[in-house]
Coordinates of C-alpha atoms and ligand atoms in Angstrom, one line a residue:
M21 CA 129.0 136.2 133.4
L22 CA 132.6 135.6 133.8
E23 CA 130.5 132.6 135.7
R24 CA 128.9 131.9 133.1
I25 CA 132.2 130.6 130.9
E26 CA 133.7 129.5 133.6
E27 CA 131.1 126.9 133.9
S28 CA 130.6 126.0 130.4
F29 CA 133.8 123.3 129.5
A30 CA 131.8 123.8 125.7
L31 CA 133.9 127.8 126.1
D32 CA 137.3 127.9 126.9
P33 CA 138.8 131.1 125.7
I34 CA 142.7 132.2 126.7
A35 CA 141.8 135.7 128.6
V36 CA 139.0 137.3 129.9
T37 CA 138.5 140.8 130.6
I38 CA 135.9 142.6 132.5
N39 CA 136.3 146.6 133.4
E40 CA 133.6 148.8 134.7
T41 CA 133.1 151.0 132.3
D42 CA 130.3 153.3 133.8
E43 CA 131.1 153.4 137.2
P44 CA 127.6 155.7 138.0
R45 CA 125.6 153.5 135.7
A46 CA 127.3 150.3 137.0
I47 CA 128.3 148.9 133.8
W48 CA 131.4 146.2 133.2
E49 CA 131.8 145.4 130.8
T50 CA 133.2 141.3 129.1
V51 CA 135.7 140.8 127.1
A52 CA 136.8 137.3 126.0
W53 CA 140.1 136.4 123.9
F54 CA 139.8 133.2 121.8
G55 CA 142.0 131.2 118.8
D56 CA 140.2 132.2 116.3
E57 CA 136.1 133.4 115.1
T58 CA 135.2 129.9 114.7
E59 CA 135.1 129.8 118.8
A60 CA 134.1 132.7 119.3
D61 CA 130.8 132.2 117.3
A62 CA 130.4 129.4 119.4
A63 CA 130.6 130.7 122.9
R64 CA 128.3 134.1 121.7
A65 CA 125.8 130.7 120.3
E66 CA 126.7 128.8 124.4
L67 CA 126.2 132.5 125.5
G68 CA 123.3 133.1 123.9
L69 CA 124.5 136.7 123.9
S70 CA 123.5 137.7 119.7
G71 CA 124.1 140.7 119.8
A72 CA 127.9 140.4 121.2
V73 CA 131.0 142.0 118.6
I74 CA 133.6 139.6 117.0
A75 CA 136.4 141.6 115.8
P76 CA 140.0 140.3 115.4
V77 CA 143.5 141.4 117.2
R78 CA 145.2 143.7 116.2
Q79 CA 148.5 141.5 115.0
R80 CA 151.2 143.3 117.6
D81 CA 155.0 142.0 119.1
W82 CA 154.3 141.7 122.0
V83 CA 158.0 140.6 123.3
R84 CA 159.5 144.2 121.3
E85 CA 155.8 146.0 123.1
S86 CA 156.8 144.5 126.4
L87 CA 160.7 145.6 126.1
A88 CA 160.1 149.1 125.4
G89 CA 158.4 150.0 128.7
L90 CA 162.1 148.6 130.4
A91 CA 164.2 151.5 128.5
P92 CA 167.2 151.3 130.4
V93 CA 167.9 154.4 133.9
H94 CA 170.2 156.1 134.8
A95 CA 171.1 157.1 138.0
G96 CA 174.0 159.2 138.3
R97 CA 176.9 157.1 137.2
F98 CA 175.3 153.7 136.8
F99 CA 173.4 152.1 134.0
L100 CA 171.3 149.7 134.4
H101 CA 169.9 147.3 131.1
G102 CA 168.0 144.8 130.2
S103 CA 170.1 141.6 128.0
H104 CA 168.0 142.4 125.0
D105 CA 170.3 146.6 125.5
R106 CA 173.8 145.7 125.8
A107 CA 174.0 147.0 122.8
L108 CA 173.3 150.5 124.4
R109 CA 176.1 150.6 127.5
R110 CA 178.9 153.0 126.5
A111 CA 182.4 152.6 128.4
G112 CA 182.9 155.3 131.8
G113 CA 180.7 154.5 135.0
I114 CA 179.4 151.3 136.3
A115 CA 176.4 149.0 134.0
L116 CA 174.1 146.2 135.2
E117 CA 172.4 144.5 132.9
I118 CA 170.0 142.9 134.8
D119 CA 166.8 141.4 133.1
A120 CA 162.8 141.1 134.2
G121 CA 161.7 138.2 135.2
T122 CA 161.3 136.1 139.4
A123 CA 162.5 139.0 141.0
F124 CA 161.6 143.3 141.8
G125 CA 164.6 145.2 140.9
T126 CA 164.9 146.2 137.3
G127 CA 166.0 150.5 139.2
H128 CA 162.6 151.0 137.6
H129 CA 160.8 151.1 140.5
G130 CA 161.9 154.4 142.0
T131 CA 162.8 153.4 145.4
T132 CA 165.7 151.2 143.2
T133 CA 166.7 154.5 141.5
G134 CA 166.4 156.7 144.7
C135 CA 168.2 154.7 146.3
L136 CA 171.3 154.0 143.5
L137 CA 171.1 158.6 143.1
A138 CA 172.1 157.9 147.5
L139 CA 174.5 155.8 146.4
D140 CA 176.1 157.4 143.6
E141 CA 176.1 160.7 146.6
I142 CA 178.1 158.1 149.4
L143 CA 180.8 157.0 146.3
K144 CA 182.1 161.2 146.0
R145 CA 182.9 161.6 149.7
R146 CA 184.0 157.6 150.4
R147 CA 185.0 154.0 149.6
P148 CA 182.6 151.1 152.1
V149 CA 184.4 148.4 152.6
R150 CA 181.4 146.2 154.3
M151 CA 177.9 146.0 152.7
L152 CA 174.6 144.3 153.3
D153 CA 172.0 145.0 151.0
L154 CA 168.7 143.7 153.2
G155 CA 165.3 142.9 150.4
T156 CA 168.6 142.4 148.1
G157 CA 165.7 141.1 144.6
T158 CA 167.7 140.5 140.8
G159 CA 170.6 142.1 143.3
V160 CA 171.1 145.1 141.9
L161 CA 171.9 148.0 144.4
G162 CA 175.1 145.3 146.1
L163 CA 176.1 144.9 142.7
A164 CA 176.2 147.8 142.3
A165 CA 177.8 149.2 145.2
A166 CA 180.0 146.0 144.8
L167 CA 181.6 146.9 141.8
A168 CA 181.5 150.0 142.2
V169 CA 184.0 150.0 144.7
K170 CA 185.5 146.3 144.3
Q171 CA 184.2 144.6 147.4
S172 CA 181.6 141.7 148.2
V173 CA 178.7 142.6 149.1
L174 CA 176.4 140.4 152.5
A175 CA 173.3 140.6 150.1
T176 CA 169.5 138.5 152.1
D177 CA 166.2 138.3 151.4
I178 CA 163.1 136.2 152.6
D179 CA 162.4 134.7 149.3
A180 CA 165.4 132.0 148.1
E181 CA 164.3 133.0 144.5
A182 CA 165.0 136.2 144.9
V183 CA 168.7 135.7 146.4
R184 CA 168.5 133.1 143.2
V185 CA 168.1 135.9 141.0
A186 CA 170.9 137.5 143.1
K187 CA 173.1 135.6 142.2
L188 CA 172.4 134.4 139.0
N189 CA 173.0 138.4 138.9
A190 CA 176.1 138.3 140.0
V191 CA 177.5 135.9 137.1
R192 CA 175.8 138.0 134.7
N193 CA 178.1 141.1 136.0
G194 CA 180.8 139.4 136.4
A195 CA 180.4 139.9 139.9
G196 CA 179.7 137.0 141.3
P197 CA 182.7 135.9 143.8
L198 CA 181.7 139.5 145.3
L199 CA 178.0 138.7 146.4
Q200 CA 177.1 135.9 149.4
G201 CA 174.2 135.5 148.5
V202 CA 171.9 134.4 152.1
T203 CA 167.7 133.6 152.1
A204 CA 166.8 134.8 155.4
P205 CA 164.1 137.0 157.2
G206 CA 164.9 140.5 158.7
L207 CA 167.7 140.2 160.3
H208 CA 168.1 136.2 161.6
H209 CA 169.8 134.4 160.5
P210 CA 174.1 134.5 161.6
V211 CA 175.3 136.0 159.2
F212 CA 175.2 139.4 159.5
K213 CA 176.2 139.7 163.6
A214 CA 178.9 137.3 161.9
K215 CA 180.2 139.9 159.0
A216 CA 178.8 143.6 161.2
P217 CA 179.6 146.3 161.3
Y218 CA 178.8 147.4 158.1
D219 CA 179.8 151.2 156.4
L220 CA 177.1 150.5 154.4
I221 CA 173.6 149.4 155.4
F222 CA 170.4 149.4 151.5
A223 CA 167.9 148.0 152.9
N224 CA 164.4 148.6 150.3
I225 CA 161.7 146.7 151.4
L226 CA 158.3 148.5 153.0
A227 CA 158.0 151.7 156.2
R228 CA 156.0 148.7 158.5
P229 CA 159.1 146.2 158.1
L230 CA 161.5 149.2 158.1
A231 CA 159.7 151.0 161.5
L232 CA 160.9 146.8 163.7
L233 CA 163.9 146.9 161.8
A234 CA 165.3 149.4 163.4
H235 CA 167.6 148.5 166.6
G236 CA 169.0 145.5 164.5
L237 CA 170.0 147.4 161.4
S238 CA 170.9 150.9 163.2
A239 CA 173.3 148.6 165.8
L240 CA 174.5 146.6 162.7
L241 CA 175.9 150.0 161.6
A242 CA 179.9 151.0 161.9
P243 CA 180.4 154.4 163.9
G244 CA 180.1 156.6 160.3
G245 CA 178.8 153.6 158.4
D246 CA 175.7 155.1 156.3
L247 CA 172.0 153.1 156.2
I248 CA 170.0 153.7 152.7
L249 CA 166.2 153.0 153.2
S250 CA 163.7 153.5 150.6
G251 CA 160.5 152.0 149.9
L252 CA 159.0 154.2 152.3
T253 CA 156.2 157.2 150.6
L254 CA 155.0 161.0 151.2
D255 CA 153.3 160.9 154.2
Q256 CA 155.2 157.4 155.7
E257 CA 159.1 159.7 155.7
R258 CA 158.9 161.6 159.1
W259 CA 157.7 158.4 161.1
I260 CA 160.4 156.5 159.4
R261 CA 163.2 159.5 160.0
A262 CA 161.8 159.5 164.0
C263 CA 162.5 155.2 164.2
Y264 CA 165.9 155.8 163.1
R265 CA 166.6 159.0 165.1
N266 CA 165.5 157.2 168.9
Q267 CA 168.7 154.8 167.6
G268 CA 170.5 158.0 166.9
L269 CA 170.9 157.8 163.5
V270 CA 171.2 161.5 161.4
A271 CA 169.1 162.3 157.9
R272 CA 172.0 162.5 155.3
R273 CA 169.7 163.1 152.5
I274 CA 166.2 162.9 151.3
V275 CA 165.8 161.2 148.1
H276 CA 162.4 161.3 146.4
C277 CA 161.3 160.0 143.5
G278 CA 157.6 160.6 142.5
N279 CA 155.7 159.3 146.1
W280 CA 158.5 157.2 147.7
V281 CA 161.7 158.4 149.3
S282 CA 164.5 156.6 150.3
L283 CA 166.7 157.8 152.9
V284 CA 170.3 158.2 153.6
L285 CA 170.7 157.4 157.8
R286 CA 174.2 158.0 158.7
K287 CA 176.2 156.7 162.6
P288 CA 178.0 159.5 163.9
V289 CA 181.0 159.2 164.5
R290 CA 181.1 160.1 168.4
Q291 CA 177.9 159.9 170.5
T292 CA 177.0 161.5 172.9
K293 CA 174.4 160.5 176.0
T294 CA 171.7 162.9 176.8
R295 CA 170.8 163.5 180.2
R296 CA 168.1 160.6 179.6
G297 CA 170.8 157.8 178.6
G298 CA 169.6 158.7 174.7
P299 CA 172.3 158.6 172.4
Q300 CA 172.5 162.8 171.2
R301 CA 174.2 163.2 167.4
V302 CA 176.5 165.0 166.6
S303 CA 177.2 169.2 165.9
E304 CA 179.1 168.1 163.3
T305 CA 176.5 166.0 161.4
Q306 CA 173.9 168.5 163.1
S307 CA 174.7 171.0 160.1
A308 CA 175.9 169.5 158.1
A309 CA 171.7 167.8 157.8
R310 CA 170.8 171.4 158.1
A311 CA 173.1 172.2 154.9
P312 CA 171.8 173.5 152.0
G313 CA 170.6 171.7 148.5
W314 CA 170.8 167.3 150.5
E315 CA 166.8 167.3 149.8
I316 CA 166.9 165.6 146.0
D317 CA 165.0 164.8 143.8
A318 CA 164.8 162.4 141.0
Ligands
SAH409 N1 167.2 146.3 147.2 C1 165.7 145.9 145.1 C2 165.1 144.8 145.5 C3 163.8 145.6 146.5 S1 162.1 145.3 146.7 C4 165.8 146.7 144.4 O1 166.0 148.5 144.7 O2 164.2 147.5 144.0 C5 162.0 144.2 148.3 C6 162.6 143.0 148.7 O3 162.5 142.8 149.5 C7 161.9 141.3 148.2 O4 162.4 140.7 147.0 C8 161.6 141.2 149.1 O5 161.4 139.6 148.8 C9 162.1 141.4 149.5 N2 162.1 141.7 151.8 C10 160.5 142.2 151.6 N3 160.4 142.0 153.1 C11 161.5 141.2 153.9 C12 161.7 141.1 155.6 N4 161.7 140.8 156.2 N5 163.4 140.5 155.2 C13 164.5 140.5 153.8 N6 163.8 140.3 152.8 C14 162.4 140.8 152.6

């Protein structure tokens, strides 16, 4: 059916959807939208579908409906909203205005929320001064941290469009001078080393690149610094923790948001050599990692 619609020059539907409505009997439903009833009627005749139903489409305010799905997000001290919800800002906490667009990261996704909750916890303890946001998307994580501590952040992404959006969001949130945006795949750019070591690193990308970046990211982290990882699912958590444990990092906090996991990993201040020469966790961080309440389910 779709081929017939596409091949016919006489038919020019606005959109066509095809859904399997009855899997066991392999029955599919095709819906085509036309500008008006005359066009729909002509299409029905052209395709010889005398039984096809023509019905008017209910008028809907699509803009309002799609924005309603993007209600503000609260994550610890952070309040994220689109420009349509600017009036909802309240005094106190840290508000961030980010519109949905061509880059990932409005705060609605479990990985972003998890990282913000992890950041909120870290900020209760200390104020980072050298920060890196790898896979910055809209810049959301780097900007949240930069606004919270009034320090600059290096924000990088493999996608030049994301870096453009992140810089724009920095300006919109009054943090233009605080965000240095660089387009780079992984850690392939001299800027990473030039600004190292970092006492806070975000990397919300997928599990596989996180596994590949374990050595590079760990090497950029200052002793006592925190690495917030996300983009991994529940079944990938042990694998990623093991990759970073091999680099001497200690899991300090795990945040669950649905099926998504965010990890806070710390580089111990002192590392002692194992007999085989690998890094070992110091006992202080080991006992803290086992302390009750170190997992958050959001
Ligand atoms: N930090 C934002 C966006 C996360 S989406 C947030 O937490 O919401 C992941 C981002 O990582 C995307 O913008 C994607 O372009 C970028 N990315 C994916 N793989 C990357 C890589 N190897 N190096 C750098 N950036 C990468």
